[in-house]
Coordinates of N, CA and C in Angstrom, one line a residue:
M1 N -34.0 0.3 4.3 CA -33.7 1.6 5.0 C -32.3 1.7 5.3
A2 N -31.7 2.9 5.0 CA -30.3 3.1 5.2 C -29.9 3.0 6.7
I3 N -28.7 2.6 7.0 CA -28.3 2.5 8.4 C -27.2 3.5 8.6
A4 N -27.4 4.3 9.7 CA -26.4 5.3 10.0 C -25.1 4.7 10.4
A5 N -24.0 5.3 9.9 CA -22.7 4.8 10.2 C -22.1 5.4 11.5
Q6 N -22.7 6.6 11.9 CA -22.2 7.2 13.1 C -22.4 6.4 14.3
G7 N -21.4 6.1 15.1 CA -21.4 5.3 16.3 C -20.8 3.9 16.0
T8 N -20.3 3.6 14.8 CA -19.6 2.4 14.6 C -18.3 2.3 15.4
K9 N -18.0 1.1 15.9 CA -16.9 1.0 16.8 C -16.0 -0.1 16.3
V10 N -14.6 0.1 16.3 CA -13.6 -0.8 15.9 C -12.8 -1.3 17.1
E11 N -12.6 -2.6 17.3 CA -11.9 -3.1 18.4 C -10.9 -4.1 18.0
I12 N -9.8 -4.2 18.8 CA -8.7 -5.2 18.6 C -8.6 -6.1 19.8
G13 N -8.4 -7.4 19.6 CA -8.3 -8.3 20.7 C -6.9 -8.1 21.4
T14 N -6.9 -7.9 22.7 CA -5.7 -7.6 23.4 C -5.4 -8.6 24.6
G15 N -6.1 -9.7 24.6 CA -5.9 -10.6 25.7 C -7.2 -11.5 25.9
T16 N -7.3 -12.2 27.0 CA -8.4 -13.0 27.3 C -9.1 -12.6 28.6
G17 N -10.4 -12.8 28.6 CA -11.2 -12.5 29.8 C -11.4 -13.7 30.7
T18 N -12.3 -13.5 31.6 CA -12.6 -14.6 32.5 C -13.5 -15.7 31.8
A19 N -13.1 -16.9 32.0 CA -13.8 -18.0 31.3 C -15.3 -18.1 31.8
K20 N -16.1 -18.3 30.9 CA -17.6 -18.5 31.2 C -17.8 -20.0 31.4
S21 N -18.6 -20.3 32.4 CA -19.0 -21.7 32.6 C -20.1 -22.1 31.7
V22 N -19.9 -23.2 31.0 CA -20.9 -23.8 30.1 C -21.5 -25.0 30.8
T23 N -22.9 -25.0 30.9 CA -23.5 -26.1 31.7 C -24.4 -27.0 30.8
A24 N -24.6 -26.7 29.6 CA -25.4 -27.6 28.7 C -25.1 -27.3 27.2
I25 N -25.3 -28.2 26.4 CA -25.1 -28.1 25.0 C -26.3 -28.7 24.2
A26 N -26.7 -28.0 23.2 CA -27.7 -28.5 22.2 C -26.9 -28.7 20.9
L27 N -26.8 -30.0 20.6 CA -26.0 -30.4 19.4 C -26.8 -30.0 18.2
G28 N -26.1 -29.7 17.1 CA -26.7 -29.3 15.9 C -25.8 -28.4 15.1
N29 N -26.4 -27.6 14.2 CA -25.6 -26.7 13.4 C -26.5 -25.4 13.2
P30 N -26.2 -24.3 14.0 CA -25.1 -24.2 14.9 C -25.3 -24.9 16.2
T31 N -24.2 -25.0 16.9 CA -24.2 -25.6 18.3 C -24.6 -24.5 19.3
I32 N -25.6 -24.8 20.1 CA -26.1 -23.8 21.1 C -25.6 -24.2 22.5
L33 N -24.9 -23.3 23.2 CA -24.3 -23.5 24.5 C -25.1 -22.7 25.5
T34 N -25.3 -23.3 26.7 CA -25.9 -22.6 27.8 C -24.9 -22.2 28.8
S35 N -24.9 -20.9 29.1 CA -24.0 -20.3 30.1 C -24.8 -19.2 30.8
A36 N -25.2 -19.4 32.1 CA -26.0 -18.4 32.8 C -25.4 -17.1 32.9
A37 N -26.1 -16.0 32.5 CA -25.7 -14.6 32.6 C -24.3 -14.4 32.1
H38 N -24.0 -14.9 30.9 CA -22.7 -14.9 30.3 C -22.1 -13.6 30.0
T39 N -23.0 -12.6 29.6 CA -22.7 -11.2 29.2 C -21.9 -11.1 27.9
L40 N -21.8 -12.2 27.2 CA -21.2 -12.1 25.8 C -22.1 -11.4 24.9
A41 N -21.5 -10.9 23.8 CA -22.3 -10.2 22.8 C -22.0 -10.8 21.4
N42 N -23.0 -10.7 20.5 CA -22.7 -11.2 19.1 C -21.4 -10.6 18.6
G43 N -20.6 -11.5 18.0 CA -19.4 -11.0 17.4 C -18.2 -11.2 18.3
D44 N -18.4 -11.6 19.6 CA -17.3 -11.9 20.5 C -16.7 -13.2 20.0
V45 N -15.4 -13.4 20.4 CA -14.7 -14.6 20.1 C -14.4 -15.3 21.4
V46 N -14.7 -16.6 21.4 CA -14.4 -17.4 22.6 C -13.6 -18.7 22.2
T47 N -12.8 -19.2 23.1 CA -12.1 -20.4 22.9 C -12.8 -21.4 23.8
L48 N -13.2 -22.6 23.3 CA -13.9 -23.6 24.0 C -13.0 -24.6 24.6
G49 N -13.4 -25.2 25.8 CA -12.6 -26.2 26.4 C -13.4 -27.0 27.4
E50 N -12.8 -28.1 27.9 CA -13.4 -28.9 29.0 C -14.6 -29.7 28.6
F51 N -14.9 -29.8 27.3 CA -16.0 -30.7 26.8 C -15.5 -32.1 26.9
T52 N -16.4 -33.0 27.1 CA -16.1 -34.4 27.2 C -16.9 -35.2 26.2
G53 N -16.6 -36.5 26.1 CA -17.3 -37.4 25.2 C -16.5 -37.7 24.0
D54 N -16.9 -38.7 23.2 CA -16.1 -39.3 22.2 C -15.7 -38.2 21.1
D55 N -16.5 -37.2 20.9 CA -16.3 -36.2 19.9 C -16.0 -34.9 20.5
A56 N -15.5 -34.8 21.7 CA -15.2 -33.5 22.4 C -14.2 -32.7 21.6
A57 N -13.3 -33.3 20.8 CA -12.3 -32.6 20.1 C -12.9 -31.7 19.0
T58 N -14.2 -32.0 18.7 CA -14.8 -31.1 17.7 C -14.9 -29.7 18.2
L59 N -15.0 -29.5 19.6 CA -15.2 -28.2 20.2 C -13.9 -27.8 21.0
N60 N -13.3 -28.7 21.7 CA -12.2 -28.3 22.5 C -11.1 -27.6 21.8
T61 N -10.6 -26.5 22.3 CA -9.5 -25.6 21.8 C -9.9 -24.8 20.5
K62 N -11.2 -24.9 20.1 CA -11.6 -24.2 18.9 C -12.0 -22.7 19.3
A63 N -11.5 -21.8 18.5 CA -11.9 -20.4 18.7 C -13.0 -20.1 17.8
C64 N -14.1 -19.6 18.3 CA -15.4 -19.4 17.6 C -15.9 -18.0 17.8
V65 N -16.7 -17.6 16.8 CA -17.4 -16.3 16.9 C -18.8 -16.6 17.5
V66 N -19.2 -15.8 18.5 CA -20.4 -15.9 19.2 C -21.6 -15.3 18.4
K67 N -22.7 -16.1 18.3 CA -23.8 -15.6 17.5 C -25.1 -15.9 18.3
N68 N -26.2 -15.3 17.8 CA -27.6 -15.6 18.3 C -27.6 -15.6 19.9
V69 N -27.1 -14.5 20.4 CA -27.0 -14.4 21.9 C -28.4 -14.2 22.5
T70 N -28.6 -14.9 23.6 CA -29.7 -14.6 24.6 C -29.0 -14.4 25.9
N71 N -29.8 -14.1 27.0 CA -29.3 -13.9 28.3 C -28.4 -15.0 28.8
N72 N -28.9 -16.3 28.5 CA -28.2 -17.5 29.0 C -27.7 -18.5 28.0
T73 N -27.8 -18.1 26.7 CA -27.3 -19.0 25.7 C -26.6 -18.2 24.6
F74 N -25.8 -19.0 23.8 CA -25.2 -18.4 22.6 C -24.9 -19.5 21.7
A75 N -24.7 -19.2 20.4 CA -24.5 -20.2 19.4 C -23.1 -20.0 18.8
V76 N -22.5 -21.1 18.3 CA -21.2 -21.1 17.6 C -21.4 -21.9 16.3
D77 N -20.7 -21.4 15.3 CA -20.9 -22.1 13.9 C -20.0 -23.3 13.8
I78 N -20.3 -24.3 14.6 CA -19.6 -25.6 14.5 C -20.7 -26.6 14.4
D79 N -20.6 -27.5 13.5 CA -21.7 -28.5 13.3 C -21.4 -29.7 14.2
T80 N -22.2 -29.9 15.2 CA -22.1 -31.1 16.1 C -23.2 -32.1 15.9
T81 N -23.9 -32.0 14.8 CA -25.0 -32.9 14.5 C -24.5 -34.4 14.6
G82 N -25.2 -35.2 15.4 CA -24.9 -36.6 15.5 C -23.7 -36.9 16.4
K83 N -23.0 -35.9 17.0 CA -21.8 -36.1 17.7 C -22.1 -36.5 19.2
T84 N -21.1 -37.1 19.8 CA -21.3 -37.5 21.2 C -20.4 -36.5 22.0
I85 N -21.0 -35.5 22.6 CA -20.3 -34.4 23.3 C -21.1 -34.0 24.5
V86 N -20.4 -34.0 25.7 CA -21.1 -33.6 26.9 C -20.5 -32.2 27.3
G87 N -21.4 -31.3 27.7 CA -21.0 -29.9 28.0 C -21.6 -29.5 29.3
T88 N -21.5 -30.3 30.4 CA -22.1 -29.9 31.6 C -21.1 -29.2 32.5
A89 N -19.8 -29.2 32.2 CA -18.8 -28.6 33.0 C -17.7 -28.0 32.1
A90 N -18.1 -27.4 31.0 CA -17.2 -26.9 30.0 C -16.9 -25.4 30.2
T91 N -16.1 -24.8 29.4 CA -15.8 -23.4 29.5 C -15.7 -22.7 28.1
A92 N -16.0 -21.4 28.1 CA -15.8 -20.6 26.9 C -15.1 -19.4 27.4
T93 N -13.8 -19.2 26.9 CA -13.0 -18.1 27.4 C -13.0 -17.0 26.3
P94 N -13.5 -15.8 26.6 CA -13.6 -14.8 25.6 C -12.3 -14.0 25.4
V95 N -12.2 -13.4 24.2 CA -11.2 -12.4 23.9 C -11.5 -11.1 24.6
S96 N -10.6 -10.4 25.1 CA -10.8 -9.1 25.7 C -10.6 -8.1 24.6
W97 N -11.5 -7.2 24.4 CA -11.5 -6.2 23.4 C -11.0 -4.8 23.9
T98 N -10.2 -4.1 23.1 CA -9.8 -2.8 23.3 C -10.2 -1.9 22.1
E99 N -11.0 -0.9 22.4 CA -11.5 0.0 21.3 C -10.3 0.8 20.7
I100 N -10.3 0.9 19.4 CA -9.4 1.8 18.7 C -10.1 3.1 18.6
K101 N -9.7 4.1 19.3 CA -10.5 5.3 19.5 C -10.4 6.3 18.3
E102 N -11.4 7.1 18.1 CA -11.5 8.2 17.2 C -11.2 7.8 15.7
V103 N -11.7 6.6 15.4 CA -11.7 6.2 13.9 C -12.8 6.9 13.2
Y104 N -12.5 7.5 12.1 CA -13.6 8.2 11.3 C -13.8 7.6 9.9
D105 N -13.1 6.6 9.5 CA -13.4 5.9 8.2 C -12.9 4.5 8.4
V106 N -13.8 3.6 8.0 CA -13.4 2.1 7.9 C -13.8 1.7 6.5
N107 N -12.8 1.1 5.8 CA -13.0 0.8 4.4 C -12.5 -0.6 4.0
P108 N -13.4 -1.6 4.0 CA -13.1 -2.9 3.5 C -13.0 -2.9 2.0
D109 N -11.9 -3.5 1.4 CA -11.8 -3.5 0.0 C -12.5 -4.7 -0.7
G110 N -13.1 -5.5 0.1 CA -14.0 -6.6 -0.5 C -13.3 -7.9 -0.9
G111 N -11.9 -7.7 -1.2 CA -11.2 -8.9 -1.6 C -11.7 -9.5 -2.9
E112 N -11.2 -10.7 -3.2 CA -11.7 -11.4 -4.4 C -11.3 -12.9 -4.3
S113 N -12.0 -13.7 -5.1 CA -11.7 -15.1 -5.2 C -10.6 -15.3 -6.2
N114 N -9.8 -16.4 -5.9 CA -8.7 -16.7 -6.8 C -9.3 -17.2 -8.1
E115 N -8.6 -17.0 -9.2 CA -9.1 -17.4 -10.5 C -8.1 -18.5 -11.0
I116 N -8.7 -19.7 -11.3 CA -7.9 -20.9 -11.7 C -8.2 -21.2 -13.1
D117 N -7.1 -21.2 -13.9 CA -7.2 -21.4 -15.4 C -7.4 -22.9 -15.6
T118 N -8.5 -23.4 -16.2 CA -8.8 -24.8 -16.4 C -8.8 -25.1 -17.9
T119 N -8.2 -24.1 -18.7 CA -8.2 -24.3 -20.2 C -7.4 -25.6 -20.5
H120 N -7.9 -26.4 -21.5 CA -7.2 -27.6 -22.0 C -7.2 -27.6 -23.5
L121 N -6.6 -28.6 -24.0 CA -6.3 -28.7 -25.5 C -7.6 -28.8 -26.3
R122 N -8.7 -29.3 -25.6 CA -10.0 -29.4 -26.3 C -10.9 -28.2 -26.1
S123 N -10.4 -27.2 -25.3 CA -11.2 -26.0 -25.1 C -11.4 -25.2 -26.3
T124 N -12.5 -24.5 -26.5 CA -12.8 -23.7 -27.6 C -12.6 -22.2 -27.2
A125 N -12.4 -21.9 -25.9 CA -12.2 -20.6 -25.4 C -11.5 -20.8 -24.0
K126 N -11.0 -19.7 -23.5 CA -10.4 -19.8 -22.1 C -11.5 -20.2 -21.1
E127 N -11.1 -21.2 -20.2 CA -12.0 -21.6 -19.2 C -11.4 -21.4 -17.8
F128 N -12.3 -21.2 -16.8 CA -11.8 -20.9 -15.5 C -12.7 -21.5 -14.5
M129 N -12.2 -21.6 -13.2 CA -13.0 -22.0 -12.1 C -12.6 -21.1 -10.9
T130 N -13.5 -20.9 -10.0 CA -13.2 -20.1 -8.8 C -12.5 -20.8 -7.7
G131 N -11.5 -20.2 -7.2 CA -10.7 -20.8 -6.1 C -11.1 -20.2 -4.8
L132 N -10.2 -20.2 -3.8 CA -10.5 -19.7 -2.5 C -10.6 -18.2 -2.5
K133 N -11.5 -17.8 -1.6 CA -11.7 -16.3 -1.5 C -10.7 -15.7 -0.6
D134 N -10.1 -14.6 -1.1 CA -9.2 -13.8 -0.3 C -10.1 -12.6 0.2
W135 N -10.3 -12.5 1.5 CA -11.2 -11.4 2.0 C -10.6 -10.0 1.9
G136 N -9.3 -10.0 1.5 CA -8.7 -8.7 1.3 C -8.2 -8.0 2.5
S137 N -8.3 -6.6 2.5 CA -7.8 -5.8 3.6 C -8.9 -4.8 4.0
I138 N -8.7 -4.3 5.2 CA -9.5 -3.2 5.7 C -8.6 -2.0 6.1
S139 N -8.9 -0.9 5.6 CA -8.1 0.3 6.0 C -9.0 1.2 6.9
M140 N -8.3 1.9 7.7 CA -9.0 2.9 8.6 C -8.2 4.2 8.8
D141 N -9.0 5.2 8.9 CA -8.4 6.5 9.2 C -8.9 7.0 10.6
M142 N -8.0 7.7 11.3 CA -8.3 8.0 12.7 C -7.6 9.3 13.1
A143 N -8.1 9.9 14.1 CA -7.4 11.0 14.7 C -6.3 10.4 15.6
W144 N -5.1 10.9 15.4 CA -3.9 10.3 16.1 C -3.9 10.6 17.6
L145 N -3.9 9.6 18.4 CA -3.9 9.8 19.9 C -2.7 9.0 20.4
F146 N -1.7 9.7 21.0 CA -0.5 9.1 21.4 C -0.7 8.1 22.5
D147 N -1.7 8.3 23.4 CA -1.8 7.4 24.5 C -3.1 6.5 24.5
D148 N -3.6 6.4 23.3 CA -4.8 5.5 23.2 C -4.4 4.0 23.2
A149 N -5.0 3.2 24.0 CA -4.6 1.8 24.2 C -4.8 1.0 22.9
G150 N -5.9 1.4 22.2 CA -6.2 0.7 20.9 C -5.2 1.0 19.8
Q151 N -4.9 2.2 19.7 CA -3.9 2.6 18.7 C -2.5 2.1 19.0
L152 N -2.2 2.1 20.3 CA -0.9 1.5 20.7 C -0.9 0.0 20.4
A153 N -2.0 -0.7 20.6 CA -2.1 -2.1 20.3 C -1.9 -2.4 18.8
L154 N -2.4 -1.5 17.9 CA -2.1 -1.6 16.5 C -0.6 -1.6 16.2
L155 N 0.1 -0.6 16.8 CA 1.5 -0.5 16.6 C 2.3 -1.7 17.2
E156 N 1.8 -2.2 18.3 CA 2.5 -3.4 18.9 C 2.3 -4.6 18.0
A157 N 1.1 -4.8 17.5 CA 0.8 -5.9 16.6 C 1.6 -5.9 15.3
Q158 N 1.7 -4.7 14.8 CA 2.5 -4.5 13.6 C 4.0 -4.9 13.9
A159 N 4.5 -4.4 15.0 CA 5.9 -4.7 15.3 C 6.2 -6.1 15.6
A160 N 5.2 -6.8 16.2 CA 5.4 -8.2 16.5 C 5.0 -9.1 15.3
A161 N 4.4 -8.6 14.3 CA 3.9 -9.4 13.1 C 3.0 -10.5 13.6
S162 N 2.1 -10.1 14.6 CA 1.2 -11.1 15.2 C -0.2 -11.0 14.7
K163 N -0.8 -12.2 14.5 CA -2.2 -12.2 14.0 C -3.1 -11.8 15.2
K164 N -4.1 -10.9 15.0 CA -4.9 -10.4 16.0 C -6.4 -10.6 15.6
D165 N -7.3 -10.6 16.7 CA -8.7 -10.6 16.4 C -9.2 -9.2 16.3
F166 N -10.1 -8.9 15.4 CA -10.7 -7.6 15.3 C -12.2 -7.7 15.2
K167 N -12.9 -6.7 15.7 CA -14.4 -6.7 15.7 C -14.9 -5.3 15.4
I168 N -15.8 -5.2 14.4 CA -16.4 -4.0 14.0 C -17.9 -4.1 14.5
T169 N -18.4 -3.2 15.3 CA -19.7 -3.2 15.7 C -20.5 -2.0 15.1
Y170 N -21.5 -2.3 14.4 CA -22.2 -1.3 13.7 C -23.4 -0.7 14.6
T171 N -24.0 0.3 14.1 CA -25.0 1.0 14.9 C -26.3 0.2 15.1
N172 N -26.5 -0.8 14.2 CA -27.7 -1.7 14.4 C -27.3 -2.9 15.2
S173 N -26.2 -2.9 15.9 CA -25.7 -4.0 16.7 C -25.2 -5.2 15.9
K174 N -25.2 -5.1 14.6 CA -24.6 -6.2 13.8 C -23.0 -6.1 13.9
T175 N -22.3 -7.2 13.7 CA -20.9 -7.2 13.9 C -20.2 -7.9 12.7
A176 N -18.9 -7.5 12.5 CA -18.1 -8.2 11.6 C -16.8 -8.6 12.4
T177 N -16.5 -9.9 12.5 CA -15.4 -10.3 13.3 C -14.4 -11.1 12.4
F178 N -13.1 -10.8 12.6 CA -12.1 -11.4 11.7 C -10.7 -11.4 12.4
K179 N -9.8 -12.3 11.9 CA -8.4 -12.2 12.3 C -7.6 -11.6 11.2
G180 N -6.6 -10.9 11.6 CA -5.8 -10.2 10.6 C -4.4 -9.8 11.1
Y181 N -3.6 -9.3 10.2 CA -2.2 -8.8 10.5 C -2.2 -7.3 10.2
V182 N -1.7 -6.5 11.1 CA -1.5 -5.1 10.9 C -0.4 -4.9 9.9
K183 N -0.7 -4.5 8.7 CA 0.3 -4.3 7.6 C 1.0 -3.0 7.8
N184 N 0.3 -2.0 8.2 CA 0.8 -0.6 8.2 C 0.1 0.3 9.2
V185 N 0.8 1.0 9.9 CA 0.3 2.1 10.7 C 1.1 3.4 10.4
S186 N 0.4 4.4 9.9 CA 1.1 5.6 9.5 C 0.6 6.8 10.3
G187 N 1.4 7.7 10.6 CA 1.1 8.9 11.4 C 2.1 9.2 12.4
P188 N 1.9 10.3 13.1 CA 0.9 11.3 12.9 C 1.1 12.2 11.8
T189 N 0.1 12.5 11.0 CA 0.2 13.4 9.9 C -0.4 14.8 10.4
A190 N 0.4 15.8 10.1 CA 0.1 17.2 10.6 C -0.2 18.1 9.4
S191 N -1.4 18.7 9.4 CA -1.7 19.7 8.3 C -2.2 21.0 8.9
V192 N -2.1 22.1 8.1 CA -2.4 23.4 8.6 C -3.9 23.4 9.1
D193 N -4.1 24.0 10.3 CA -5.5 24.2 10.8 C -6.3 22.9 10.8
D194 N -5.7 21.8 11.3 CA -6.3 20.5 11.3 C -5.8 19.7 12.5
K195 N -6.4 18.5 12.7 CA -6.0 17.6 13.8 C -4.9 16.7 13.3
L196 N -4.1 16.1 14.2 CA -3.2 15.1 13.8 C -4.0 13.8 13.4
T197 N -3.6 13.2 12.3 CA -4.3 12.0 11.8 C -3.4 10.9 11.6
G198 N -4.0 9.7 11.5 CA -3.2 8.5 11.3 C -4.0 7.5 10.4
A199 N -3.4 6.5 10.0 CA -4.1 5.5 9.2 C -3.5 4.1 9.5
A200 N -4.3 3.1 9.3 CA -3.9 1.7 9.5 C -4.5 0.8 8.4
S201 N -3.7 -0.3 8.1 CA -4.2 -1.2 7.1 C -4.1 -2.6 7.7
I202 N -5.1 -3.4 7.7 CA -5.2 -4.7 8.2 C -5.4 -5.8 7.1
K203 N -4.6 -6.7 7.0 CA -4.8 -7.8 6.0 C -5.5 -8.9 6.7
I204 N -6.7 -9.2 6.2 CA -7.6 -10.2 6.8 C -7.0 -11.6 6.5
S205 N -7.0 -12.5 7.5 CA -6.6 -13.9 7.4 C -7.7 -14.8 7.7
G206 N -8.2 -15.5 6.8 CA -9.4 -16.3 7.0 C -10.7 -15.6 6.5
V207 N -11.8 -16.0 7.2 CA -13.1 -15.4 6.8 C -13.5 -14.3 7.7
V208 N -14.4 -13.5 7.2 CA -15.1 -12.5 8.0 C -16.4 -13.1 8.4
T209 N -16.7 -13.1 9.7 CA -17.9 -13.6 10.3 C -18.9 -12.5 10.6
F210 N -20.1 -12.5 10.1 CA -21.1 -11.5 10.4 C -22.1 -12.1 11.4
A211 N -22.4 -11.3 12.5 CA -23.3 -11.8 13.5 C -24.2 -10.7 13.9

């Protein structure tokens, strides 16, 4: 069944929130963390800390996308199977999100995998193997708002050439979370009998995580 696009929300990471207390860990893949009434949502990004044990470095300082949320637990895609990690007094510090207002088109280009030529002197035709995937770019069109915190954050990120966290939340509560650089912000464009509009292009760095 088709999913309505109306209501989709685009957000940019603009800081950090209050650290969540982690009181238990279930080792495995994914790793499940217990944090009472954490209020996190699927697709949020947290930085982990204060874990102890011989393999604590597997989690400490790692930025992870939150998945499989319940009221008191959440999962992260880090494999801790067989590790020695204690999480009775650990923390998960979330990214603070700011919505980019009045976006009316979001267009991922899909990216593509690198193509590596493996042809050799005994080949009878050109041969190739697949390399790393480039997740490409995401473009968005929006009504231009001079005082919108999200649109201002896009402009600031472009000026600073800084890598930012982004989250798209769809109407079925599924999310796409990724890091990227703001390549371009254009606008305001003015046309006869129309609203002021703008556009932005974000180059994805790393993978897109769906939750």
